[in-house]
CSV table of C-alpha atoms in Angstrom, one decimal:
chain,number,residue,atom,x,y,z
A,1,UNK,CA,-0.1,0.5,-0.3
A,2,UNK,CA,1.4,3.4,-1.2
A,3,UNK,CA,1.9,6.4,1.5
A,4,UNK,CA,-1.1,9.4,0.9
A,5,UNK,CA,-1.9,11.9,2.0
A,6,UNK,CA,-6.3,13.4,2.6
A,7,UNK,CA,-7.6,16.6,3.7
A,8,UNK,CA,-10.8,16.1,6.0
A,9,UNK,CA,-12.3,19.3,6.3
A,10,UNK,CA,-14.4,18.5,10.0
A,11,UNK,CA,-17.4,21.4,10.6
A,12,UNK,CA,-19.1,21.5,14.0
A,13,UNK,CA,-21.6,23.7,15.3
A,14,UNK,CA,-18.9,25.5,17.1
A,15,UNK,CA,-15.3,25.3,15.4
A,16,UNK,CA,-14.5,23.8,12.8
A,17,UNK,CA,-10.1,22.4,11.4
A,18,UNK,CA,-9.5,21.0,8.2
A,19,UNK,CA,-6.3,17.9,9.1
A,20,UNK,CA,-4.0,16.5,6.4
A,21,UNK,CA,-4.4,13.1,6.9
A,22,UNK,CA,-1.5,9.8,5.9
A,23,UNK,CA,-2.3,7.1,4.9
A,24,UNK,CA,0.5,4.0,5.2
A,25,UNK,CA,-0.3,0.7,5.6
A,26,UNK,CA,-0.6,0.0,8.8
A,27,UNK,CA,-1.6,3.1,10.6
A,28,UNK,CA,-3.0,6.4,9.7
A,29,UNK,CA,-1.5,10.2,10.8
A,30,UNK,CA,-3.1,13.1,11.4
A,31,UNK,CA,-2.6,16.8,11.7
A,32,UNK,CA,-4.8,19.8,12.5
A,33,UNK,CA,-3.3,22.6,10.2
A,34,UNK,CA,-5.7,24.5,10.9
A,35,UNK,CA,-8.3,24.9,13.3
A,36,UNK,CA,-10.6,27.8,13.4
A,37,UNK,CA,-14.4,29.2,15.1
A,38,UNK,CA,-17.7,28.2,13.9
A,39,UNK,CA,-20.6,31.3,15.5
A,40,UNK,CA,-24.2,31.9,15.1
A,41,UNK,CA,-24.8,35.4,13.6
A,42,UNK,CA,-28.2,36.6,14.8
A,43,UNK,CA,-29.8,40.1,13.0
A,44,UNK,CA,-32.8,40.9,12.7
A,45,UNK,CA,-34.1,38.4,15.3
A,46,UNK,CA,-32.4,35.1,13.4
A,47,UNK,CA,-30.1,32.8,13.3
A,48,UNK,CA,-28.0,32.2,10.8
A,49,UNK,CA,-24.8,30.4,9.6
A,50,UNK,CA,-21.7,32.5,8.4
A,51,UNK,CA,-20.9,29.6,5.2
A,52,UNK,CA,-18.6,32.1,3.5
A,53,UNK,CA,-16.7,33.1,6.1
A,54,UNK,CA,-17.0,28.8,6.6
A,55,UNK,CA,-15.3,28.8,3.4
A,56,UNK,CA,-12.8,31.4,3.4
A,57,UNK,CA,-11.5,29.1,6.5
A,58,UNK,CA,-11.6,26.2,4.4
A,59,UNK,CA,-9.6,27.0,1.6
A,60,UNK,CA,-7.2,28.9,4.5
A,61,UNK,CA,-6.7,24.7,4.9
A,62,UNK,CA,-5.9,23.7,2.0
A,63,UNK,CA,-3.8,26.7,1.4
A,64,UNK,CA,-1.4,25.9,4.0
A,65,UNK,CA,-2.2,22.6,3.8
A,66,UNK,CA,-0.4,23.4,-0.2
A,67,UNK,CA,2.6,25.0,1.6
A,68,UNK,CA,4.0,21.2,3.1
A,69,UNK,CA,4.3,20.7,-0.3
A,70,UNK,CA,3.2,16.8,-0.5
A,71,UNK,CA,0.8,15.0,-3.1
A,72,UNK,CA,-2.7,15.7,-2.3
A,73,UNK,CA,-5.0,12.7,-3.0
A,74,UNK,CA,-8.6,14.4,-2.2
A,75,UNK,CA,-10.4,16.4,0.2
A,76,UNK,CA,-13.7,15.3,1.9
A,77,UNK,CA,-16.3,17.6,4.4
A,78,UNK,CA,-18.2,16.7,6.9
A,79,UNK,CA,-20.2,18.9,8.5
A,80,UNK,CA,-23.4,18.8,11.5
A,81,UNK,CA,-27.0,17.7,9.7
A,82,UNK,CA,-30.5,19.5,8.5
A,83,UNK,CA,-29.3,22.5,7.9
A,84,UNK,CA,-29.5,24.4,4.1
A,85,UNK,CA,-28.4,26.6,1.5
A,86,UNK,CA,-30.8,27.6,-1.0
A,87,UNK,CA,-28.6,28.2,-4.2
A,88,UNK,CA,-30.2,31.0,-6.9
A,89,UNK,CA,-30.5,31.0,-10.4
A,90,UNK,CA,-27.3,32.4,-11.3
A,91,UNK,CA,-25.1,29.8,-9.1
A,92,UNK,CA,-24.7,32.0,-6.4
A,93,UNK,CA,-26.0,31.2,-2.3
A,94,UNK,CA,-29.6,32.9,-2.0
A,95,UNK,CA,-28.8,34.5,1.4
A,96,UNK,CA,-26.8,32.8,4.5
A,97,UNK,CA,-28.1,29.1,5.6
A,98,UNK,CA,-30.9,29.3,9.2
A,99,UNK,CA,-29.1,27.8,12.0
A,100,UNK,CA,-31.4,25.4,13.6
A,101,UNK,CA,-31.1,26.5,17.0
A,102,UNK,CA,-33.5,29.1,15.3
A,103,UNK,CA,-37.2,29.1,17.4
A,104,UNK,CA,-38.6,29.8,14.0
A,105,UNK,CA,-39.6,26.3,13.8
A,106,UNK,CA,-41.6,26.0,17.0
A,107,UNK,CA,-44.5,24.6,16.6
A,108,UNK,CA,-44.3,23.4,13.1
A,109,UNK,CA,-44.5,19.9,12.7
A,110,UNK,CA,-47.3,20.2,14.4
A,111,UNK,CA,-49.0,22.4,11.7
A,112,UNK,CA,-47.5,19.8,9.3
A,113,UNK,CA,-49.6,16.6,10.8
A,114,UNK,CA,-52.7,18.2,10.3
A,115,UNK,CA,-51.9,17.6,7.0
A,116,UNK,CA,-50.0,14.3,7.1
A,117,UNK,CA,-50.4,12.2,10.3
A,118,UNK,CA,-47.1,12.2,12.7
A,119,UNK,CA,-47.0,8.1,13.0
A,120,UNK,CA,-47.3,8.4,8.8
A,121,UNK,CA,-44.2,10.6,8.8
A,122,UNK,CA,-42.1,8.4,10.5
A,123,UNK,CA,-43.2,5.3,8.4
A,124,UNK,CA,-42.1,6.9,6.1
A,125,UNK,CA,-39.1,8.7,6.8
A,126,UNK,CA,-37.8,6.6,9.7
A,127,UNK,CA,-36.7,9.7,11.3
A,128,UNK,CA,-36.8,10.9,15.1
A,129,UNK,CA,-39.1,14.3,15.4
A,130,UNK,CA,-37.6,17.0,16.3
A,131,UNK,CA,-38.6,20.6,15.5
A,132,UNK,CA,-36.0,21.1,13.7
A,133,UNK,CA,-35.8,19.0,11.2
A,134,UNK,CA,-35.0,19.9,7.3
A,135,UNK,CA,-38.9,19.6,6.8
A,136,UNK,CA,-39.7,21.3,9.2
A,137,UNK,CA,-37.7,24.1,8.8
A,138,UNK,CA,-38.7,24.2,5.2
A,139,UNK,CA,-41.5,24.9,6.5
A,140,UNK,CA,-41.3,27.1,8.2
A,141,UNK,CA,-39.6,29.3,5.2
A,142,UNK,CA,-42.5,29.1,3.0
A,143,UNK,CA,-44.4,29.8,6.3
A,144,UNK,CA,-42.7,33.2,6.9
A,145,UNK,CA,-42.2,34.2,3.0
A,146,UNK,CA,-38.1,33.1,2.5
A,147,UNK,CA,-37.2,35.2,-0.5
A,148,UNK,CA,-33.7,32.7,-0.7
A,149,UNK,CA,-36.7,29.7,-1.1
A,150,UNK,CA,-38.8,31.8,-3.2
A,151,UNK,CA,-36.0,32.4,-5.9
A,152,UNK,CA,-34.1,28.8,-4.9
A,153,UNK,CA,-33.1,26.8,-8.4
A,154,UNK,CA,-31.3,24.4,-5.6
A,155,UNK,CA,-31.4,23.3,-2.2
A,156,UNK,CA,-27.9,22.4,-0.7
A,157,UNK,CA,-27.3,20.8,2.9
A,158,UNK,CA,-24.5,22.1,4.1
A,159,UNK,CA,-21.1,19.8,3.7
A,160,UNK,CA,-22.7,19.5,-0.2
A,161,UNK,CA,-22.7,23.0,-0.1
A,162,UNK,CA,-18.9,23.6,1.0
A,163,UNK,CA,-18.2,21.5,-1.6
A,164,UNK,CA,-19.9,23.5,-4.1
A,165,UNK,CA,-18.2,26.6,-3.5
A,166,UNK,CA,-15.1,24.3,-3.6
A,167,UNK,CA,-16.1,22.5,-7.3
A,168,UNK,CA,-19.1,24.2,-8.6
A,169,UNK,CA,-21.3,20.6,-8.1
A,170,UNK,CA,-24.0,20.3,-7.2
A,171,UNK,CA,-25.1,17.3,-5.1
A,172,UNK,CA,-26.5,15.5,-2.2
A,173,UNK,CA,-25.4,13.0,0.1
A,174,UNK,CA,-27.1,9.9,1.1
A,175,UNK,CA,-25.9,10.5,4.8
A,176,UNK,CA,-27.1,14.3,5.6
A,177,UNK,CA,-29.6,13.9,3.6
A,178,UNK,CA,-31.3,10.5,5.8
A,179,UNK,CA,-31.0,13.7,8.4
A,180,UNK,CA,-34.1,15.7,7.3
A,181,UNK,CA,-37.3,13.9,8.1
A,182,UNK,CA,-37.9,13.9,4.3
A,183,UNK,CA,-35.7,11.0,3.0
A,184,UNK,CA,-37.5,7.7,1.9
A,185,UNK,CA,-34.9,5.0,3.8
A,186,UNK,CA,-35.5,2.4,1.3
A,187,UNK,CA,-34.9,3.9,-1.8
A,188,UNK,CA,-32.5,6.5,-0.4
A,189,UNK,CA,-34.3,9.0,-2.0
A,190,UNK,CA,-36.0,12.9,-1.1
A,191,UNK,CA,-39.8,11.4,-0.4
A,192,UNK,CA,-41.2,13.5,-3.5
A,193,UNK,CA,-45.3,13.7,-1.6
A,194,UNK,CA,-43.6,15.2,2.3
A,195,UNK,CA,-42.2,18.0,-0.2
A,196,UNK,CA,-44.8,18.7,-1.8
A,197,UNK,CA,-46.8,18.9,1.9
A,198,UNK,CA,-44.2,21.1,3.1
A,199,UNK,CA,-44.7,23.1,-0.6
A,200,UNK,CA,-41.4,22.7,-1.5
A,201,UNK,CA,-40.9,20.9,-5.1
A,202,UNK,CA,-38.5,17.4,-5.1
A,203,UNK,CA,-36.5,18.9,-8.4
A,204,UNK,CA,-34.9,21.0,-5.3
A,205,UNK,CA,-32.5,18.6,-5.1
A,206,UNK,CA,-29.5,17.3,-7.1
A,207,UNK,CA,-28.6,14.1,-8.1
A,208,UNK,CA,-28.5,12.1,-4.6
A,209,UNK,CA,-24.5,10.6,-4.1
A,210,UNK,CA,-23.3,8.0,-1.8
A,211,UNK,CA,-19.8,7.7,0.4
A,212,UNK,CA,-16.9,7.1,-1.5
A,213,UNK,CA,-18.5,8.7,-4.4
A,214,UNK,CA,-16.3,11.1,-7.0
A,215,UNK,CA,-18.0,14.8,-6.7
A,216,UNK,CA,-15.6,16.9,-8.7
A,217,UNK,CA,-12.5,19.0,-8.6
A,218,UNK,CA,-11.6,22.2,-7.6
A,219,UNK,CA,-13.0,25.1,-9.5
A,220,UNK,CA,-9.5,26.7,-10.9
A,221,UNK,CA,-10.1,29.8,-8.4
A,222,UNK,CA,-9.5,28.0,-5.9
A,223,UNK,CA,-6.9,25.8,-7.3
A,224,UNK,CA,-5.4,28.8,-8.1
A,225,UNK,CA,-5.9,30.7,-4.7
A,226,UNK,CA,-5.2,27.7,-3.0
A,227,UNK,CA,-2.1,25.7,-4.7
A,228,UNK,CA,-3.3,22.8,-4.9
A,229,UNK,CA,-4.7,22.3,-7.5
A,230,UNK,CA,-7.5,20.2,-9.7
A,231,UNK,CA,-7.4,18.2,-6.2
A,232,UNK,CA,-10.6,16.2,-6.6
A,233,UNK,CA,-13.6,16.7,-4.1
A,234,UNK,CA,-15.1,13.3,-2.6
A,235,UNK,CA,-18.5,12.2,-1.0
A,236,UNK,CA,-17.4,10.9,2.9
A,237,UNK,CA,-20.5,10.6,4.9
A,238,UNK,CA,-21.2,13.8,4.9
A,239,UNK,CA,-23.6,14.4,8.6
A,240,UNK,CA,-20.8,14.4,10.5
A,241,UNK,CA,-21.9,11.6,12.9
A,242,UNK,CA,-22.0,8.8,10.0
A,243,UNK,CA,-18.3,9.8,9.4
A,244,UNK,CA,-17.7,9.2,13.1
A,245,UNK,CA,-19.8,6.1,13.1
A,246,UNK,CA,-17.7,4.3,10.4
A,247,UNK,CA,-14.4,5.0,12.7
A,248,UNK,CA,-16.1,3.0,15.6
A,249,UNK,CA,-12.5,0.7,16.3
A,250,UNK,CA,-14.4,-2.2,17.3
A,251,UNK,CA,-14.2,-5.5,16.7
A,252,UNK,CA,-18.1,-7.1,16.3
A,253,UNK,CA,-21.4,-6.1,15.6
A,254,UNK,CA,-22.6,-6.1,19.1
A,255,UNK,CA,-21.7,-2.4,20.3
A,256,UNK,CA,-23.9,0.7,21.1
A,257,UNK,CA,-21.7,3.9,20.3
A,258,UNK,CA,-21.7,7.0,21.7
A,259,UNK,CA,-20.6,9.6,19.7
A,260,UNK,CA,-19.7,12.4,22.2
A,261,UNK,CA,-19.8,16.7,21.4
A,262,UNK,CA,-22.0,19.4,21.5
A,263,UNK,CA,-24.9,16.7,20.9
A,264,UNK,CA,-25.1,13.2,22.3
A,265,UNK,CA,-25.7,10.3,19.5
A,266,UNK,CA,-25.8,7.0,21.1
A,267,UNK,CA,-27.0,4.1,18.7
A,268,UNK,CA,-26.5,0.7,17.0
A,269,UNK,CA,-25.7,0.1,13.4
A,270,UNK,CA,-27.4,-2.4,11.9
A,271,UNK,CA,-27.8,-3.5,7.8
A,272,UNK,CA,-31.7,-2.3,7.3
A,273,UNK,CA,-33.8,0.3,9.1
A,274,UNK,CA,-36.2,-1.3,11.8
A,275,UNK,CA,-39.7,1.5,11.4
A,276,UNK,CA,-42.6,0.2,13.8
A,277,UNK,CA,-44.2,0.7,16.4
A,278,UNK,CA,-41.4,0.0,19.6
A,279,UNK,CA,-39.3,3.1,17.5
A,280,UNK,CA,-42.0,5.1,17.0
A,281,UNK,CA,-43.0,5.1,20.7
A,282,UNK,CA,-39.9,6.0,22.0
A,283,UNK,CA,-39.0,7.9,19.0
A,284,UNK,CA,-35.5,7.1,17.8
A,285,UNK,CA,-33.9,7.2,14.5
A,286,UNK,CA,-32.5,5.1,11.3
A,287,UNK,CA,-30.7,7.8,9.6
A,288,UNK,CA,-28.1,6.8,6.7
A,289,UNK,CA,-24.7,5.1,7.8
A,290,UNK,CA,-21.4,4.3,5.6
A,291,UNK,CA,-22.2,1.4,3.0
A,292,UNK,CA,-25.7,2.0,2.9
A,293,UNK,CA,-26.3,1.5,6.6
A,294,UNK,CA,-29.1,2.4,9.4
A,295,UNK,CA,-27.8,4.0,12.3
A,296,UNK,CA,-30.8,3.2,15.3
A,297,UNK,CA,-30.0,6.1,17.2
A,298,UNK,CA,-30.7,8.6,19.6
A,299,UNK,CA,-30.5,12.6,19.7
A,300,UNK,CA,-29.4,14.2,23.0
A,301,UNK,CA,-28.4,16.6,24.2
A,302,UNK,CA,-24.5,16.4,25.1
A,303,UNK,CA,-21.9,19.1,26.3
A,304,UNK,CA,-23.9,22.1,24.8
A,305,UNK,CA,-25.3,22.4,28.3
A,306,UNK,CA,-21.1,22.9,29.5
A,307,UNK,CA,-20.4,24.7,27.0
A,308,UNK,CA,-23.1,27.1,27.0
A,309,UNK,CA,-21.8,27.5,31.5
A,310,UNK,CA,-18.4,28.9,30.0
A,311,UNK,CA,-19.9,30.9,27.9
A,312,UNK,CA,-21.9,32.7,30.7
A,313,UNK,CA,-19.0,31.8,33.3
A,314,UNK,CA,-16.4,33.9,30.9
A,315,UNK,CA,-18.5,36.8,30.3
A,316,UNK,CA,-18.0,36.6,33.8
A,317,UNK,CA,-14.7,36.6,33.7
A,318,UNK,CA,-14.1,32.8,34.8
A,319,UNK,CA,-12.1,31.9,32.1
A,320,UNK,CA,-12.3,27.4,32.6
A,321,UNK,CA,-9.8,25.5,31.1
A,322,UNK,CA,-10.7,21.6,30.5
A,323,UNK,CA,-8.1,20.8,32.9
A,324,UNK,CA,-9.6,23.5,35.2
A,325,UNK,CA,-12.9,22.1,34.7
A,326,UNK,CA,-12.1,18.2,35.2
A,327,UNK,CA,-10.3,18.9,38.8
A,328,UNK,CA,-13.2,21.4,39.4
A,329,UNK,CA,-15.4,18.3,38.6
A,330,UNK,CA,-13.8,15.5,40.7
A,331,UNK,CA,-13.7,16.9,43.6
A,332,UNK,CA,-17.7,18.4,43.3
A,333,UNK,CA,-19.8,15.8,45.8
A,334,UNK,CA,-21.4,13.8,43.4
A,335,UNK,CA,-25.5,15.6,42.4
A,336,UNK,CA,-28.2,14.4,44.6
A,337,UNK,CA,-30.1,14.3,41.9
A,338,UNK,CA,-30.3,14.7,37.7
A,339,UNK,CA,-31.9,17.3,35.5
A,340,UNK,CA,-33.2,16.7,31.7
A,341,UNK,CA,-30.7,17.4,28.8
A,342,UNK,CA,-33.3,17.6,26.8
A,343,UNK,CA,-35.0,19.2,28.2
A,344,UNK,CA,-36.5,22.5,26.5
A,345,UNK,CA,-35.7,25.0,29.4
A,346,UNK,CA,-32.2,24.7,27.4
A,347,UNK,CA,-32.4,24.6,24.2
A,348,UNK,CA,-31.3,27.7,24.2
A,349,UNK,CA,-31.1,30.2,26.7
A,350,UNK,CA,-29.2,33.6,26.6
A,351,UNK,CA,-27.9,32.1,31.0
A,352,UNK,CA,-27.0,28.8,30.9
A,353,UNK,CA,-26.3,28.6,34.2
A,354,UNK,CA,-29.0,30.8,35.4
A,355,UNK,CA,-31.3,28.0,33.2
A,356,UNK,CA,-30.4,25.2,35.0
A,357,UNK,CA,-31.4,26.9,38.7
A,358,UNK,CA,-34.7,27.9,37.4
A,359,UNK,CA,-35.5,24.9,36.2
A,360,UNK,CA,-34.1,23.1,39.2
A,361,UNK,CA,-36.3,25.2,41.1
A,362,UNK,CA,-38.6,24.5,39.2
A,363,UNK,CA,-39.0,20.5,39.5
A,364,UNK,CA,-37.6,20.8,43.6
A,365,UNK,CA,-35.0,20.3,42.9
A,366,UNK,CA,-31.3,21.6,45.3
A,367,UNK,CA,-29.7,24.0,43.0
A,368,UNK,CA,-26.2,24.3,42.7
A,369,UNK,CA,-24.3,25.5,45.3
A,370,UNK,CA,-21.0,26.8,43.2
A,371,UNK,CA,-19.7,26.5,38.8
A,372,UNK,CA,-18.2,22.9,40.1
A,373,UNK,CA,-21.6,21.8,41.1
A,374,UNK,CA,-23.0,22.9,37.9
A,375,UNK,CA,-20.4,21.3,35.7
A,376,UNK,CA,-20.7,17.6,38.4
A,377,UNK,CA,-25.0,18.3,38.2
A,378,UNK,CA,-24.1,17.8,34.5
A,379,UNK,CA,-21.7,15.2,33.5
A,380,UNK,CA,-24.2,13.0,36.0
A,381,UNK,CA,-26.8,13.6,34.4
A,382,UNK,CA,-25.4,13.0,31.2
A,383,UNK,CA,-24.1,9.8,32.2
A,384,UNK,CA,-27.6,9.1,34.0
A,385,UNK,CA,-29.6,9.6,30.2
A,386,UNK,CA,-26.8,7.7,28.3
A,387,UNK,CA,-28.2,4.9,31.0
A,388,UNK,CA,-32.1,5.9,30.1
A,389,UNK,CA,-31.1,5.3,26.2
A,390,UNK,CA,-29.1,2.4,26.7
A,391,UNK,CA,-32.3,0.7,28.3
A,392,UNK,CA,-34.2,1.0,25.1
A,393,UNK,CA,-32.1,0.5,23.0
A,394,UNK,CA,-31.1,-3.1,24.1
A,395,UNK,CA,-34.8,-3.2,23.2
A,396,UNK,CA,-34.3,-3.2,20.0
A,397,UNK,CA,-31.6,-4.4,19.1
A,398,UNK,CA,-31.5,-7.9,17.6
A,399,UNK,CA,-27.7,-9.3,19.3
A,400,UNK,CA,-26.6,-8.0,23.2
A,401,UNK,CA,-24.9,-5.1,23.8
A,402,UNK,CA,-21.8,-6.1,25.4
A,403,UNK,CA,-20.3,-2.6,25.2
A,404,UNK,CA,-20.5,1.3,25.2
A,405,UNK,CA,-18.0,2.7,22.7
A,406,UNK,CA,-17.7,6.2,23.4
A,407,UNK,CA,-16.1,8.6,20.4
A,408,UNK,CA,-15.2,11.8,20.2
A,409,UNK,CA,-14.6,15.1,22.0
A,410,UNK,CA,-16.1,12.9,25.3
A,411,UNK,CA,-14.6,10.7,24.6
A,412,UNK,CA,-11.5,12.9,26.7
A,413,UNK,CA,-13.8,13.2,29.5
A,414,UNK,CA,-12.2,11.1,32.1
A,415,UNK,CA,-14.9,11.8,35.0
A,416,UNK,CA,-17.7,11.3,32.7
A,417,UNK,CA,-16.6,7.8,31.2
A,418,UNK,CA,-16.6,6.8,34.7
A,419,UNK,CA,-20.1,7.6,35.7
A,420,UNK,CA,-21.3,6.5,32.2
A,421,UNK,CA,-19.6,2.6,32.3
A,422,UNK,CA,-20.7,2.1,36.1
A,423,UNK,CA,-24.3,4.2,35.1
A,424,UNK,CA,-25.0,2.3,32.0
A,425,UNK,CA,-23.2,-1.3,33.6
A,426,UNK,CA,-20.8,-2.2,30.5
A,427,UNK,CA,-17.9,-1.4,29.8
A,428,UNK,CA,-17.0,2.0,28.0
A,429,UNK,CA,-14.5,2.1,25.1
A,430,UNK,CA,-13.9,5.6,24.5
A,431,UNK,CA,-11.7,6.7,22.1
A,432,UNK,CA,-11.0,7.6,18.7
A,433,UNK,CA,-11.2,11.9,19.8
A,434,UNK,CA,-10.4,12.6,16.5
A,435,UNK,CA,-12.9,10.1,15.1
A,436,UNK,CA,-15.7,12.4,12.7
A,437,UNK,CA,-12.5,13.1,10.9
A,438,UNK,CA,-10.8,9.6,10.6
A,439,UNK,CA,-14.0,8.1,9.5
A,440,UNK,CA,-14.0,11.2,6.9
A,441,UNK,CA,-10.4,10.0,5.9
A,442,UNK,CA,-10.4,6.8,5.4
A,443,UNK,CA,-13.5,7.1,3.3
A,444,UNK,CA,-11.8,8.9,0.6
A,445,UNK,CA,-9.2,5.9,1.2
A,446,UNK,CA,-10.9,3.4,0.2
A,447,UNK,CA,-12.2,5.2,-2.5
A,448,UNK,CA,-8.5,6.1,-3.8
A,449,UNK,CA,-8.6,1.9,-3.2
A,450,UNK,CA,-6.4,1.8,-0.4
A,451,UNK,CA,-8.4,-0.7,1.7
A,452,UNK,CA,-11.4,-2.7,1.5
A,453,UNK,CA,-14.6,-2.9,3.5
A,454,UNK,CA,-16.0,-1.4,6.4
A,455,UNK,CA,-14.5,-4.4,9.0
A,456,UNK,CA,-11.2,-3.7,7.6
A,457,UNK,CA,-11.3,0.7,8.1
A,458,UNK,CA,-12.6,-0.9,11.5
A,459,UNK,CA,-9.3,-2.7,11.4
A,460,UNK,CA,-6.8,-0.3,10.7
A,461,UNK,CA,-8.4,2.6,12.6
A,462,UNK,CA,-7.6,0.1,15.2
A,463,UNK,CA,-3.8,0.6,14.3
A,464,UNK,CA,-3.4,3.7,14.3
A,465,UNK,CA,-5.8,4.4,17.8
A,466,UNK,CA,-5.5,4.1,21.3
A,467,UNK,CA,-8.5,3.4,23.6
A,468,UNK,CA,-8.8,3.3,26.6
A,469,UNK,CA,-11.1,0.9,28.7
A,470,UNK,CA,-13.0,2.1,31.7
A,471,UNK,CA,-15.6,-1.1,33.9
A,472,UNK,CA,-18.6,-0.7,36.2
A,473,UNK,CA,-17.7,1.2,39.6
A,474,UNK,CA,-19.6,-0.5,42.5
A,475,UNK,CA,-22.5,2.0,43.0
């Protein structure tokens, strides 16, 4: 296997990175060339993503890669799901993409269910009901008379919009389409009837591509700006969780995964979606994965609570590093009770610590006495929520779940991993922290002919990363 170099662009809801990966026979090594913030833009009471700023940061990362003087085989982009950009007839973007944190979808699902009943929507898509799903964003945009939507000739999900800016080629990548709640999970195409009920023509969505398909090459302009030349852009699992799950270093299929970041996503990997009375009642989602697999999972609010607390504390002049947080939570006493991380009160508060205190008062719980107690309450609550969701997964899984693989940034959180192992009653295998970028790179490497099956990808990743196992402790 000849050594090859790939670029992974990994964008989250709060930050992004451009990574240069070197893939050899025995292992993959990654270097972050460029790291940057991703901030919501709020204007006129509406929340947007500054896609042009993201594009500029990506171009800067590609420019840094070119300076290394190594031949880059391809580029892949992954982002969060559901959000979309509208492309006008002249090929330019019609405004900034709306952000899923915008409250404009409040009450929209209930309005839509008067046209197509809730149960039928689930049976047609297998997707967990969340206010901000793409289906309801389109309904909300149409309801408010969005000029961008009115003049759209194409609708692109976020990773596809960024690859469009780089290549000029418009595609609709399967895994990110699967988050929309308007994809038929059997045909893997947009459901024209659901979209029509939202007032949207399905032809606005371009051709669907699967992870591993080539999208195009960098435009002459981008090739010149960056100095990379006409490098191909490959569709990876455009939804970041799809890329992350591809990088789970599992030895067999009897595992659950927890992709831990701003959001926590817990689920299992299956060859086909599971859409029945149980998954409907439990509100589980069936998202697309690499090789057409289904990711039966639950979205859980994750480190969003802690991130927003840190933002609020920083405004007060209290800057807590990751090391500070670990030290303070280890020293704090276990919480007497827990909060629900998914409570509506925590979706987009202006002051998260105040929202947590108010939630405790409203539910008869003791308010955290200080910042350390607030951090510990968040960790204890997340562990309890993970145990609750895992118990439901056990009811749905066609196999015994033997361990929980924690991937993403949360894999570094030793206290939370210990609490989770104890709450769930099974071993927690933590790592890799860079799962999303690794999955992104390995799909590109497979397109280049360097690895074969998904099992081979995971075997290669086991050789490339170190993991740590946490066993349940006595309560």
